[in-house]
PDB file of C-alpha atoms in Angstrom:
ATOM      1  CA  UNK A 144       0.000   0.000   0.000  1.00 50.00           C
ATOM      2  CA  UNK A 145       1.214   3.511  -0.799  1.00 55.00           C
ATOM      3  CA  UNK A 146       2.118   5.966   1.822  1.00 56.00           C
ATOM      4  CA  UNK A 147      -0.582   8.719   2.532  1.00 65.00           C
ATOM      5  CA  UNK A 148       0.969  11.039   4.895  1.00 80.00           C
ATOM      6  CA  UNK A 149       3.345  12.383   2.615  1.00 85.00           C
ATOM      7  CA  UNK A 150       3.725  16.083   2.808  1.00 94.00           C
ATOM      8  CA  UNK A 151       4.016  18.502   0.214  1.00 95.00           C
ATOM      9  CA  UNK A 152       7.651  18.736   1.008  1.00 97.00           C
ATOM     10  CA  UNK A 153       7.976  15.021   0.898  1.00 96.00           C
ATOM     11  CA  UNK A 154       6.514  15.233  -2.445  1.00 96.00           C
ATOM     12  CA  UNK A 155       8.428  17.929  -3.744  1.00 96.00           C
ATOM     13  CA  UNK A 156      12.131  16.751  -2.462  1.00 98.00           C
ATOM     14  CA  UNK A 157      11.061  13.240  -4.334  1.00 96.00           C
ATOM     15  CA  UNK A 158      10.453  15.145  -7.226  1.00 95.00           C
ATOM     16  CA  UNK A 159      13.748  16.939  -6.960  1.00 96.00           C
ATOM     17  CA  UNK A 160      15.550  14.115  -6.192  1.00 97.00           C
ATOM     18  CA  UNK A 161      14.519  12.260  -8.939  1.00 95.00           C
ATOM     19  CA  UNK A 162      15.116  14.968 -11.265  1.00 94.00           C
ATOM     20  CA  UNK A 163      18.965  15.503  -9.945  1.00 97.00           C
ATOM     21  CA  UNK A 164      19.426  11.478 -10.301  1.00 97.00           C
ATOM     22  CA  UNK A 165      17.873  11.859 -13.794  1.00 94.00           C
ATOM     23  CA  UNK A 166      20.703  14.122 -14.806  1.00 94.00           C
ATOM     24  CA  UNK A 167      23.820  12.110 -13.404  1.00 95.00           C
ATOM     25  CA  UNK A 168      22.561   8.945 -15.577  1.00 94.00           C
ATOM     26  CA  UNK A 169      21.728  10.921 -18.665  1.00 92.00           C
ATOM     27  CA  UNK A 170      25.171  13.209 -18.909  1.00 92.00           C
ATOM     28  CA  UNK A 171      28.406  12.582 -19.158  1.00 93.00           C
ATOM     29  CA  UNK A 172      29.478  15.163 -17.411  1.00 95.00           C
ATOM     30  CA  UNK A 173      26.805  16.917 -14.879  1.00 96.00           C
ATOM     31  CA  UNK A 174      27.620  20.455 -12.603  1.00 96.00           C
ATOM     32  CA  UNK A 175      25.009  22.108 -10.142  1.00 97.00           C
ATOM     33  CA  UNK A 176      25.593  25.730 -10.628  1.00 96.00           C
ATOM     34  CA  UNK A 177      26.196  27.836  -7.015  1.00 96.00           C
ATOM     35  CA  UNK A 178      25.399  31.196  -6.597  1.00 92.00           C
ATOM     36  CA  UNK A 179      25.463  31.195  -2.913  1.00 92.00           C
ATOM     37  CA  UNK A 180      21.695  31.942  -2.612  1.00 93.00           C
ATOM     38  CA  UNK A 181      19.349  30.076  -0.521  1.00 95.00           C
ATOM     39  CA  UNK A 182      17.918  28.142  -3.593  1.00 95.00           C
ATOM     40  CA  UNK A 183      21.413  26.371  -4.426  1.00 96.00           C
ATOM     41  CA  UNK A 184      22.026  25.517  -1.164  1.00 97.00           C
ATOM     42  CA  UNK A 185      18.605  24.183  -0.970  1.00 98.00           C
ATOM     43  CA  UNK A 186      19.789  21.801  -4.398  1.00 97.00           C
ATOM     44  CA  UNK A 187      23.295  20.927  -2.758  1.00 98.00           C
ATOM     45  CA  UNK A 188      21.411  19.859  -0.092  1.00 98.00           C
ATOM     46  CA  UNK A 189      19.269  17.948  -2.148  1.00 98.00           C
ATOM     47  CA  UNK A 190      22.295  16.408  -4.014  1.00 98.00           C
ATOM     48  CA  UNK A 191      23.722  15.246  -0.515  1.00 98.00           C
ATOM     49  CA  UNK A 192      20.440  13.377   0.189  1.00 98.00           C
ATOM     50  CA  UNK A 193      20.260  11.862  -3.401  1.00 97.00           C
ATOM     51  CA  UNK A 194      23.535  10.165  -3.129  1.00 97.00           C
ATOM     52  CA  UNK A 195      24.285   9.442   0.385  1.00 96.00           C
ATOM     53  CA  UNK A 196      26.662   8.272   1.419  1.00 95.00           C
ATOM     54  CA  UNK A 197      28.595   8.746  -1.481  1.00 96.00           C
ATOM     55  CA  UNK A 198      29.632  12.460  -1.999  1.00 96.00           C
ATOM     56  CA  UNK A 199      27.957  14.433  -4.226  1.00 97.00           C
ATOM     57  CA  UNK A 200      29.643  13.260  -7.787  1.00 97.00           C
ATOM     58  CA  UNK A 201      29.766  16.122  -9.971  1.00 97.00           C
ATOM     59  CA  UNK A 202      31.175  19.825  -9.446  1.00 97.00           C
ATOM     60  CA  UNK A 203      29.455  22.917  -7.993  1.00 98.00           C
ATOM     61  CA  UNK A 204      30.208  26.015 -10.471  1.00 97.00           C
ATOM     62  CA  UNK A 205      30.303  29.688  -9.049  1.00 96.00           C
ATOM     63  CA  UNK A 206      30.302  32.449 -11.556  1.00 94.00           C
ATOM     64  CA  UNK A 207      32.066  35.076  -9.728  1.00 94.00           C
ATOM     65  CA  UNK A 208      31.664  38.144 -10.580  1.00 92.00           C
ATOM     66  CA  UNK A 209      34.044  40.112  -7.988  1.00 92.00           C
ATOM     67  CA  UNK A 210      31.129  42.337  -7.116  1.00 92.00           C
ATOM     68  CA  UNK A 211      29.637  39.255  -4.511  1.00 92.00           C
ATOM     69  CA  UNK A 212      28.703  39.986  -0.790  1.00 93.00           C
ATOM     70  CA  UNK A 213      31.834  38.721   1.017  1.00 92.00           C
ATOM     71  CA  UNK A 214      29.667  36.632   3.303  1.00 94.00           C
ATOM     72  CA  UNK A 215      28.493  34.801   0.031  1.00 94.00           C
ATOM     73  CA  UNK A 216      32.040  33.836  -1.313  1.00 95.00           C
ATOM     74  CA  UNK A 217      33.115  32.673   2.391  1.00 96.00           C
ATOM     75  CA  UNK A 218      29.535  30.601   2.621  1.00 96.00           C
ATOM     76  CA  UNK A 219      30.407  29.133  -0.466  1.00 96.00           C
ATOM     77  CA  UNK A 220      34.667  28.149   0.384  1.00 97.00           C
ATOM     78  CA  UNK A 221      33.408  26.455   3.246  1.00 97.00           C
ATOM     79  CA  UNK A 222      30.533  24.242   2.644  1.00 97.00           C
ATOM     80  CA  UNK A 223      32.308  23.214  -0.799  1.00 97.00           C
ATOM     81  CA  UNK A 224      35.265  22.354   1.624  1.00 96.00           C
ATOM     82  CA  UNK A 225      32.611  20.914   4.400  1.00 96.00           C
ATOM     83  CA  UNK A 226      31.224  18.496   1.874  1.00 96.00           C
ATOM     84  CA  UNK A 227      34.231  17.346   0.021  1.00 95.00           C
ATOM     85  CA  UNK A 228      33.287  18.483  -3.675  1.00 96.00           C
ATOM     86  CA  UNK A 229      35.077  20.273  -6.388  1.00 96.00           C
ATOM     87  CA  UNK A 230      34.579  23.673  -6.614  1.00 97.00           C
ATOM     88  CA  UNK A 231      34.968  25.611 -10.423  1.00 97.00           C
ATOM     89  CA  UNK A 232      34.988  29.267  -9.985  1.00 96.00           C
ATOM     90  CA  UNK A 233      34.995  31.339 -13.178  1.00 94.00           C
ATOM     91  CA  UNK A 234      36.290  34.612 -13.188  1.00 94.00           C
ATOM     92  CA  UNK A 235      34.237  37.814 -14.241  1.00 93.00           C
ATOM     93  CA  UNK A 236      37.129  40.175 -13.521  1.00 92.00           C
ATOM     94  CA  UNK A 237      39.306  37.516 -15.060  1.00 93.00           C
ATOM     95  CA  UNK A 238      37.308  37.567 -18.571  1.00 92.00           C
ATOM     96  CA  UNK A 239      37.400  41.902 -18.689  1.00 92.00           C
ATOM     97  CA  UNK A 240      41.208  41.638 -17.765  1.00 93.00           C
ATOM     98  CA  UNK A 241      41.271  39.144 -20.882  1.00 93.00           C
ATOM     99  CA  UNK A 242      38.986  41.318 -23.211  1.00 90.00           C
ATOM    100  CA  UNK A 243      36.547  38.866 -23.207  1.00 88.00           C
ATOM    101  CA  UNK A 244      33.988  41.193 -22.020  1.00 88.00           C
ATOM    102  CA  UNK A 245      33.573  44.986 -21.339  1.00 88.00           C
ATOM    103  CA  UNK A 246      32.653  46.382 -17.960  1.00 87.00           C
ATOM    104  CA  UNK A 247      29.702  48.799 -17.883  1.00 84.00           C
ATOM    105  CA  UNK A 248      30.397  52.296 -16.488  1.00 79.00           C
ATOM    106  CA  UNK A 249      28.192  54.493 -14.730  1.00 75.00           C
ATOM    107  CA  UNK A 250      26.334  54.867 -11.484  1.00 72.00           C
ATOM    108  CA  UNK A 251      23.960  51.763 -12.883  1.00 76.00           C
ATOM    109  CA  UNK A 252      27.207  49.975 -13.939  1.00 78.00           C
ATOM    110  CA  UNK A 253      26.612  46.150 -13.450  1.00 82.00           C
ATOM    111  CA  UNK A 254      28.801  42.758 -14.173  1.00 83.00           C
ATOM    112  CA  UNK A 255      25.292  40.830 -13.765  1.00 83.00           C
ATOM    113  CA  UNK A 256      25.135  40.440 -17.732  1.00 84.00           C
ATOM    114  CA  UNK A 257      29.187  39.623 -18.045  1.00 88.00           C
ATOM    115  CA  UNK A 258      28.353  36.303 -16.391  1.00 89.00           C
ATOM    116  CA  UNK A 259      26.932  34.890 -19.415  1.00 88.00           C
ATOM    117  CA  UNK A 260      30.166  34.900 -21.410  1.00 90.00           C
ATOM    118  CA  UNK A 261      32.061  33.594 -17.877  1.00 91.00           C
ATOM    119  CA  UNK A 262      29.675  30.718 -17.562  1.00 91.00           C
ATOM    120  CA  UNK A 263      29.797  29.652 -21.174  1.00 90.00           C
ATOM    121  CA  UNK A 264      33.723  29.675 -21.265  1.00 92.00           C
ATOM    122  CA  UNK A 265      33.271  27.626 -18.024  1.00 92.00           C
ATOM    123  CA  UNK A 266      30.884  24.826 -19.579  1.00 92.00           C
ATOM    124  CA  UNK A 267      32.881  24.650 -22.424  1.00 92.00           C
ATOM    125  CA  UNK A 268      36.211  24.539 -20.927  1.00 94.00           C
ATOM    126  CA  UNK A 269      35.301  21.955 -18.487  1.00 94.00           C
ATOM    127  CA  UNK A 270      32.983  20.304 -21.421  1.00 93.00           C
ATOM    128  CA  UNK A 271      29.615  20.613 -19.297  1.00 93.00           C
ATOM    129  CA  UNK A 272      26.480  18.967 -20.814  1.00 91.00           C
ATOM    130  CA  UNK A 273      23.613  19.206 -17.666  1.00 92.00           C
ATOM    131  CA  UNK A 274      24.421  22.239 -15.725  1.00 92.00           C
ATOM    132  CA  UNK A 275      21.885  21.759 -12.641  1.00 95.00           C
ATOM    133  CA  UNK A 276      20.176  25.569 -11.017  1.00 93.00           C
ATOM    134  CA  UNK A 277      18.033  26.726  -8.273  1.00 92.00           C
ATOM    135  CA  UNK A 278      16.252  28.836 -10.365  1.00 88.00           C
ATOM    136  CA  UNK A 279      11.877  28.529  -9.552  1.00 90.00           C
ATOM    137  CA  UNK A 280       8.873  29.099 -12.018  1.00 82.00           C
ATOM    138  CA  UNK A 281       7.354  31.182  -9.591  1.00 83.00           C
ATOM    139  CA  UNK A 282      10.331  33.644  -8.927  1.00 76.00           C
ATOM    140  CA  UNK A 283       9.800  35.725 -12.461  1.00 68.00           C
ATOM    141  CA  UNK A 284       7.875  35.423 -15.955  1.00 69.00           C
ATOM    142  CA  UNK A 285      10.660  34.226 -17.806  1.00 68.00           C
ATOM    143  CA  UNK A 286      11.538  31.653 -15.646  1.00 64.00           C
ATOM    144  CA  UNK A 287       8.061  30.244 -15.721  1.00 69.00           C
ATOM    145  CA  UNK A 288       8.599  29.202 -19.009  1.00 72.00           C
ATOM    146  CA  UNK A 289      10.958  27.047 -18.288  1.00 78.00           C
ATOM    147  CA  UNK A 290      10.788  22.945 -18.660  1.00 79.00           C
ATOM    148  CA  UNK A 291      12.850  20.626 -16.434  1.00 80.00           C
ATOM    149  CA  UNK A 292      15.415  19.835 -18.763  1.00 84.00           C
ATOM    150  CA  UNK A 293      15.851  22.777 -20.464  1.00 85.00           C
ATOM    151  CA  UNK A 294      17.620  22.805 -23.703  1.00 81.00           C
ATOM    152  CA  UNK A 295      20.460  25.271 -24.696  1.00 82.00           C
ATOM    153  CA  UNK A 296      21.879  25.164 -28.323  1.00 77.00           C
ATOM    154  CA  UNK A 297      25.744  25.141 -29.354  1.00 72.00           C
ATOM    155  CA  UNK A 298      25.974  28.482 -28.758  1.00 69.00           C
ATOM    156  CA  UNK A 299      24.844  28.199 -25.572  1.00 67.00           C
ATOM    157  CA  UNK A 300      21.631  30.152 -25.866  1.00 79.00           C
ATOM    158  CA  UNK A 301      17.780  29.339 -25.262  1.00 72.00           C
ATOM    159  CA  UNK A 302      14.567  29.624 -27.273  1.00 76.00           C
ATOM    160  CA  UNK A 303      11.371  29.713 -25.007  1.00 74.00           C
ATOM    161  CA  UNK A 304       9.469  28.819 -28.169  1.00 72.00           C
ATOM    162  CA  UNK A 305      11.564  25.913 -28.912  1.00 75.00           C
ATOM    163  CA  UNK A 306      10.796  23.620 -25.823  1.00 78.00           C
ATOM    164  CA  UNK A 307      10.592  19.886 -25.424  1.00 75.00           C
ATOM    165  CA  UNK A 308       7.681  18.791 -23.869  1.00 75.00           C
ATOM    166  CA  UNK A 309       7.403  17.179 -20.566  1.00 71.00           C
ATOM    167  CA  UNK A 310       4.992  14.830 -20.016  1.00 73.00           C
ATOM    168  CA  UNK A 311       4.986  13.362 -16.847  1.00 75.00           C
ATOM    169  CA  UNK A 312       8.199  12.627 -15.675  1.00 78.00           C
ATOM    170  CA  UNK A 313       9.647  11.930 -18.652  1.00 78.00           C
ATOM    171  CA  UNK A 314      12.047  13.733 -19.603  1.00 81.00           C
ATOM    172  CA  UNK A 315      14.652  14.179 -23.257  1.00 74.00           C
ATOM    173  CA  UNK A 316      18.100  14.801 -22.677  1.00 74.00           C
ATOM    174  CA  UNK A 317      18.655  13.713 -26.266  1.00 77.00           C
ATOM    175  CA  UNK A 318      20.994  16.883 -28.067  1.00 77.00           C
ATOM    176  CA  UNK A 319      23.816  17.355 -30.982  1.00 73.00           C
ATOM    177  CA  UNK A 320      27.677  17.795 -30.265  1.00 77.00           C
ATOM    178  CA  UNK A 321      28.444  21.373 -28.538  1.00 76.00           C
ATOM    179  CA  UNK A 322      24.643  21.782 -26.853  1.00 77.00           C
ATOM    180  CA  UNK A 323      23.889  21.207 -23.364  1.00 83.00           C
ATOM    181  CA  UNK A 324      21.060  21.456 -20.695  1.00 85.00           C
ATOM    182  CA  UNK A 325      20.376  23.847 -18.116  1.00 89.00           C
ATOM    183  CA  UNK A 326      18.131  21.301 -15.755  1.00 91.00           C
ATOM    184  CA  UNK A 327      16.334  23.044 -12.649  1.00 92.00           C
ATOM    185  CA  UNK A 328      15.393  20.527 -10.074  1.00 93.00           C
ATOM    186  CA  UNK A 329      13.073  22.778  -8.078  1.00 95.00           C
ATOM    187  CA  UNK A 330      11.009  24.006 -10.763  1.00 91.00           C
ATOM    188  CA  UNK A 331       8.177  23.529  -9.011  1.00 91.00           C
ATOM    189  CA  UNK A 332       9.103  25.232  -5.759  1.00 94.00           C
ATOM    190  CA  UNK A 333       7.532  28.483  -4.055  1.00 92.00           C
ATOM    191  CA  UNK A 334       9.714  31.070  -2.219  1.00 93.00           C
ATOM    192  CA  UNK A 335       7.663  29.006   1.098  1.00 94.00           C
ATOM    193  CA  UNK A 336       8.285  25.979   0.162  1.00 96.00           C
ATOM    194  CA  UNK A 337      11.996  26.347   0.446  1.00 96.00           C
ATOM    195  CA  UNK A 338      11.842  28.127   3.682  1.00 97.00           C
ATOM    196  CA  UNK A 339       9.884  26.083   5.327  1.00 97.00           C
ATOM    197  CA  UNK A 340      12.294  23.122   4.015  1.00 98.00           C
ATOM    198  CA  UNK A 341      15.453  24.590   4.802  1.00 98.00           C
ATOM    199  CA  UNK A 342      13.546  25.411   8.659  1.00 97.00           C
ATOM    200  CA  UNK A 343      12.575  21.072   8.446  1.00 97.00           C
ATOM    201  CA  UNK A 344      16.356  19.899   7.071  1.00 97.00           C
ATOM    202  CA  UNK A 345      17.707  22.473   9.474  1.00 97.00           C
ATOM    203  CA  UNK A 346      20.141  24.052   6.199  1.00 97.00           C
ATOM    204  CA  UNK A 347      22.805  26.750   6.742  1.00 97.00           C
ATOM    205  CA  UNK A 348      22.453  29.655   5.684  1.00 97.00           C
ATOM    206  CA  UNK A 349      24.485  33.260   4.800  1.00 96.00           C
ATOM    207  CA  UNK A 350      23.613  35.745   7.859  1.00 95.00           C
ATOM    208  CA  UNK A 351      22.487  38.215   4.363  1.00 95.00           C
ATOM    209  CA  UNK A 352      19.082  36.589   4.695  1.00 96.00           C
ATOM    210  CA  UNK A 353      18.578  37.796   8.821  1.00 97.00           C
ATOM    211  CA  UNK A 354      17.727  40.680   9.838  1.00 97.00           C
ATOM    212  CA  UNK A 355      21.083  42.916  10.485  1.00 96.00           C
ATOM    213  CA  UNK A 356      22.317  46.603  10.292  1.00 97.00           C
ATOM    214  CA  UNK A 357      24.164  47.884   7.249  1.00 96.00           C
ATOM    215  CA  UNK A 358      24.438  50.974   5.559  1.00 95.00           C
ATOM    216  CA  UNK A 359      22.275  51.354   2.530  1.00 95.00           C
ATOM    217  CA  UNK A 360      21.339  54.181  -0.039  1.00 94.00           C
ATOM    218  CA  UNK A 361      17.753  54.135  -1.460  1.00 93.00           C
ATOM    219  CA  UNK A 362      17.653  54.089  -5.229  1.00 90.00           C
ATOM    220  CA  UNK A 363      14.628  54.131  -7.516  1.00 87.00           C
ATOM    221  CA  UNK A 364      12.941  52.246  -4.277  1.00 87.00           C
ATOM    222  CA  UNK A 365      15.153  49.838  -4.238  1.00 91.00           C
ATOM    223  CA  UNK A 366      17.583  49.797  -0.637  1.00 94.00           C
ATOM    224  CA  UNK A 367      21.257  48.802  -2.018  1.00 94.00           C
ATOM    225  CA  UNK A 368      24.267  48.324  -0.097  1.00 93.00           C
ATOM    226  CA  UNK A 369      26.294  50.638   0.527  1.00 92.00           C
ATOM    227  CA  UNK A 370      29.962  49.784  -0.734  1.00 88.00           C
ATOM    228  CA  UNK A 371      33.045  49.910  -3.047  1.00 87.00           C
ATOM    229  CA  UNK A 372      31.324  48.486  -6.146  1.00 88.00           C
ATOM    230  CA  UNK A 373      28.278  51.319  -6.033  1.00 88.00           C
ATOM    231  CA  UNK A 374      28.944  55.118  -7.109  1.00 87.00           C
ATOM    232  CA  UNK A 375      26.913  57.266  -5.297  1.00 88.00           C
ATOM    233  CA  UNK A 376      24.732  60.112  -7.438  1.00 87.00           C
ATOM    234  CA  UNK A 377      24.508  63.327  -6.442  1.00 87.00           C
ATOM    235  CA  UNK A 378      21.941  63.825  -3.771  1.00 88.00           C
ATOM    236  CA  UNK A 379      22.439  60.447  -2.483  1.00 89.00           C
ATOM    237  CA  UNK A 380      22.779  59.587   1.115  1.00 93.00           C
ATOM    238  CA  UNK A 381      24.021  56.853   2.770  1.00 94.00           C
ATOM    239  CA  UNK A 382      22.059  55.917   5.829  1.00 96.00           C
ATOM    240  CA  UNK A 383      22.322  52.785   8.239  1.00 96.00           C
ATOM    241  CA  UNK A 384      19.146  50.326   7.920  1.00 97.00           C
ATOM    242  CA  UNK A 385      17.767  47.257   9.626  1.00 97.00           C
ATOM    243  CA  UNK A 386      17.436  45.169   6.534  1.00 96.00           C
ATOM    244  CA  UNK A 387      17.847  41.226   5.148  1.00 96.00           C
ATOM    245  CA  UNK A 388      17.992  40.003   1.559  1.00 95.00           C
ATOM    246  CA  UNK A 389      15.639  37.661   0.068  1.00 92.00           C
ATOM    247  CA  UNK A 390      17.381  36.946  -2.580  1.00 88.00           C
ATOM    248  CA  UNK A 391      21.229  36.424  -2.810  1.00 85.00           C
ATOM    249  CA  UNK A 392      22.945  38.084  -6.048  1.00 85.00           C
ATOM    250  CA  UNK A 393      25.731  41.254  -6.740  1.00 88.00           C
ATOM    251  CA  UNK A 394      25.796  43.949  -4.158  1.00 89.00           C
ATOM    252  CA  UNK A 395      25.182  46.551  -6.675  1.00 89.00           C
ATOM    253  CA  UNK A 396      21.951  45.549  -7.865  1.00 89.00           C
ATOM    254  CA  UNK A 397      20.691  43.321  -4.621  1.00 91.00           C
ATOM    255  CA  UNK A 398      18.140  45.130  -3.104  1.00 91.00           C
ATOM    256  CA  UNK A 399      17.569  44.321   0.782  1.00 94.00           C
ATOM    257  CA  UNK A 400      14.304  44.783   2.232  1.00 94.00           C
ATOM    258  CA  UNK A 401      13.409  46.531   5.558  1.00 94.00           C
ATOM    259  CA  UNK A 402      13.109  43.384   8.332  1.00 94.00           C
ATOM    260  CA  UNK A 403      13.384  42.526  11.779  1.00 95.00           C
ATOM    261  CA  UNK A 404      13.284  38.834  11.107  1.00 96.00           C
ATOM    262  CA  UNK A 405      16.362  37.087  12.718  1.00 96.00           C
ATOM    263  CA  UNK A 406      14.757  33.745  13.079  1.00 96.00           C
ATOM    264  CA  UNK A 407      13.157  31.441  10.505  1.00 96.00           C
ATOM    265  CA  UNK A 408       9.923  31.055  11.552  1.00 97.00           C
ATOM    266  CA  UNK A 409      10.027  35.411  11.646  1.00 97.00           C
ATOM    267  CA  UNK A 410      11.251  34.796   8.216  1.00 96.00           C
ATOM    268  CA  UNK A 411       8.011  33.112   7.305  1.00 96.00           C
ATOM    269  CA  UNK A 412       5.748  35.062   8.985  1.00 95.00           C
ATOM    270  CA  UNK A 413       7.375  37.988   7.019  1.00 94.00           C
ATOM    271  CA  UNK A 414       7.088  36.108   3.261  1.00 92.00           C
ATOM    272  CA  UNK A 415       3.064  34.880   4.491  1.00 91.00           C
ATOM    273  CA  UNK A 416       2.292  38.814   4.334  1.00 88.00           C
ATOM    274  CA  UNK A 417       4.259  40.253   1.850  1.00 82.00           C
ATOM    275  CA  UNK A 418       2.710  41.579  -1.790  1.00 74.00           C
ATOM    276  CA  UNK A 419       6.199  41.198  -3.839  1.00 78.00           C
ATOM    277  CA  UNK A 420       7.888  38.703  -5.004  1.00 71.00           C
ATOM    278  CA  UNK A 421      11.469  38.000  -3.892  1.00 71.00           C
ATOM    279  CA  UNK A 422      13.246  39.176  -7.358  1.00 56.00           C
ATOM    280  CA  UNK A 423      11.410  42.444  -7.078  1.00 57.00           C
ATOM    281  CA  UNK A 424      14.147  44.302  -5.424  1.00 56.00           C
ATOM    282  CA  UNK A 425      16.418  43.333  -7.862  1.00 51.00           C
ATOM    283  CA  UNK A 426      17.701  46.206  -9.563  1.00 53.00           C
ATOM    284  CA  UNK A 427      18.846  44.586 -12.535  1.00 54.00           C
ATOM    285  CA  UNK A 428      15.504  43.247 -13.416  1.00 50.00           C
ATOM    286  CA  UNK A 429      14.393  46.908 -13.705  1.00 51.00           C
ATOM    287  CA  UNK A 430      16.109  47.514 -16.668  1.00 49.00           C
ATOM    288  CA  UNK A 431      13.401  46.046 -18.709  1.00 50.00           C
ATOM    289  CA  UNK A 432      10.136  44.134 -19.367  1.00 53.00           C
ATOM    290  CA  UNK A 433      11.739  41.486 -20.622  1.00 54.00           C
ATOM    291  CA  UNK A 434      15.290  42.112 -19.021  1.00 57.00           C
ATOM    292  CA  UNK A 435      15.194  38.557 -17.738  1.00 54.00           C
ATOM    293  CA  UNK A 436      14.173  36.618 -20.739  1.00 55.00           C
ATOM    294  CA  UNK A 437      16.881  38.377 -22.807  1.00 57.00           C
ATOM    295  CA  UNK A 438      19.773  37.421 -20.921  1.00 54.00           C
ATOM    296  CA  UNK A 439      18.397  33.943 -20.459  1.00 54.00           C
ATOM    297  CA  UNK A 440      18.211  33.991 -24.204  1.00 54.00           C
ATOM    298  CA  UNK A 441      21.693  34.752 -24.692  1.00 57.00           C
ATOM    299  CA  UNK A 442      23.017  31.802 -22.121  1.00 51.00           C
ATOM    300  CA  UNK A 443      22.200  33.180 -18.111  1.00 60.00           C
ATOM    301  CA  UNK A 444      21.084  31.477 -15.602  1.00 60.00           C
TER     302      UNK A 444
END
């Protein structure tokens, strides 16, 4: 007889689980792509689960971009070193010393876009054909759009209108020599579900996403840290805040929000009442209606 007092989490962590096996035994050569954010942990900690009490048998990959939150890049040295994996870092400042890219200028300046060309050298250097991410339909538009397995062509780039379908859980890794698969395991996830998992699994996380001082400067609405990497404009103050980030990205465009939540359950309380989503601070999402489904097209995240 089947088990009937599953919970949704149960359900969902099967489902991811599944999916993450799915890619080791359909590539030859997997990677889970680390930001640093809550939702990657959330997958490396799924990864650790799937294949316990082996290690987790394929690399994590951090684009960095030199612009990261330092608590981010320390997070990341240690639990790569905590759970024995390999750990590929590609270089944003490393491609614009090379010429590979040009940095933006301005007050607005970002490196978010100069990832794509790091991350492509870094699949293709390291010959990466299932790059596993934490990204979640319900984070942004473009990202809804997304299958499972989602196919990238040889130069690395996707077409929304060009999707496999996915019935089931069946699922077509099939693809020609130099094209890979961006494969997001927690597709299906809410901004909830993954709190209240990494509050059940008991996951480490940054200090970013609790409530602490730092000082800010308001731009366009959106409360950035204030820091080496972000020019102030004329007028601009910077002020200290009470703040925590719900999402984890570069500290020019990350926008904190105003919270006293130091706790988890706080932390839930918080998301229960709130009327925007988690990527809505995110200044480089601003740039555009469609700002996110035109890098993705070109090879992001």
């Amino acid at each position: 007889m089947g088990n009937y007092n599953l919970t949704h989490l149960d359900e969902l962590e099967s489902e991811a689980i599944f999916v993450i096996r799915e890619v080791v035994s359909s590539f030859e050569n997997p990677a889970l792509l680390f930001s640093g954010g809550k939702d990657s942990i959330v997958l490396t900690h799924l990864a650790k689960k799937a294949f316990y009490p082996a290690r987790i048998p394929f690399p994590l990959i951090h684009v960095d971009t030199g612009h990261n939150f330092p608590e981010t890049i320390s997070f990341r040295d240690n639990l790569a070193e905590k759970l024995g994996v390999n750990l590929i870092v590609g270089s944003v400042q490393s491609a614009i010393d090379r010429g590979l890219v040009k940095e933006e200028t301005g007050a607005n300046a970002s490196r978010n876009f100069l990832q794509i060309e790091t991350l492509l050298e870094c699949l293709e250097n390291h010959k990466i054909d299932g790059a596993m991410g934490g990204a979640r339909r319900d984070e942004e538009k473009a990202r809804a759009k997304e299958r499972f397995f989602s196919h990238r062509d040889a130069f690395g780039q996707w077409d929304p209108k060009n999707q496999r379908p996915e019935l089931w859980n069946l699922f077509n890794p099939k693809k020609q020599m130099g094209e890979h698969f961006r494969v997001f395991p927690i597709s299906n996830w809410t901004e909830m579900d993954v709190w209240e998992y990494i509050k059940r699994e008991n996951i480490e996380l940054p200090s970013l996403y609790y409530s602490h001082n730092r000082r800010c400067v308001v731009r366009d609405c959106v409360i950035l840290a204030e820091g080496p990497y972000l020019p102030l404009k004329e007028g601009e103050e910077v002020v200290e805040m009470t703040v925590r980030y719900r999402t984890c990205g570069d500290m020019p465009i990350t926008g904190a929000v105003e919270s006293h939540a130091t706790t988890i359950d706080e932390i839930i309380n918080e998301i229960a009442t709130t009327r925007t989503t988690e990527r809505g601070s995110r200044a480089d999402d601003k740039r555009g209606e469609t700002a996110m489904e035109d890098r993705k097209k070109q090879g992001y995240f």
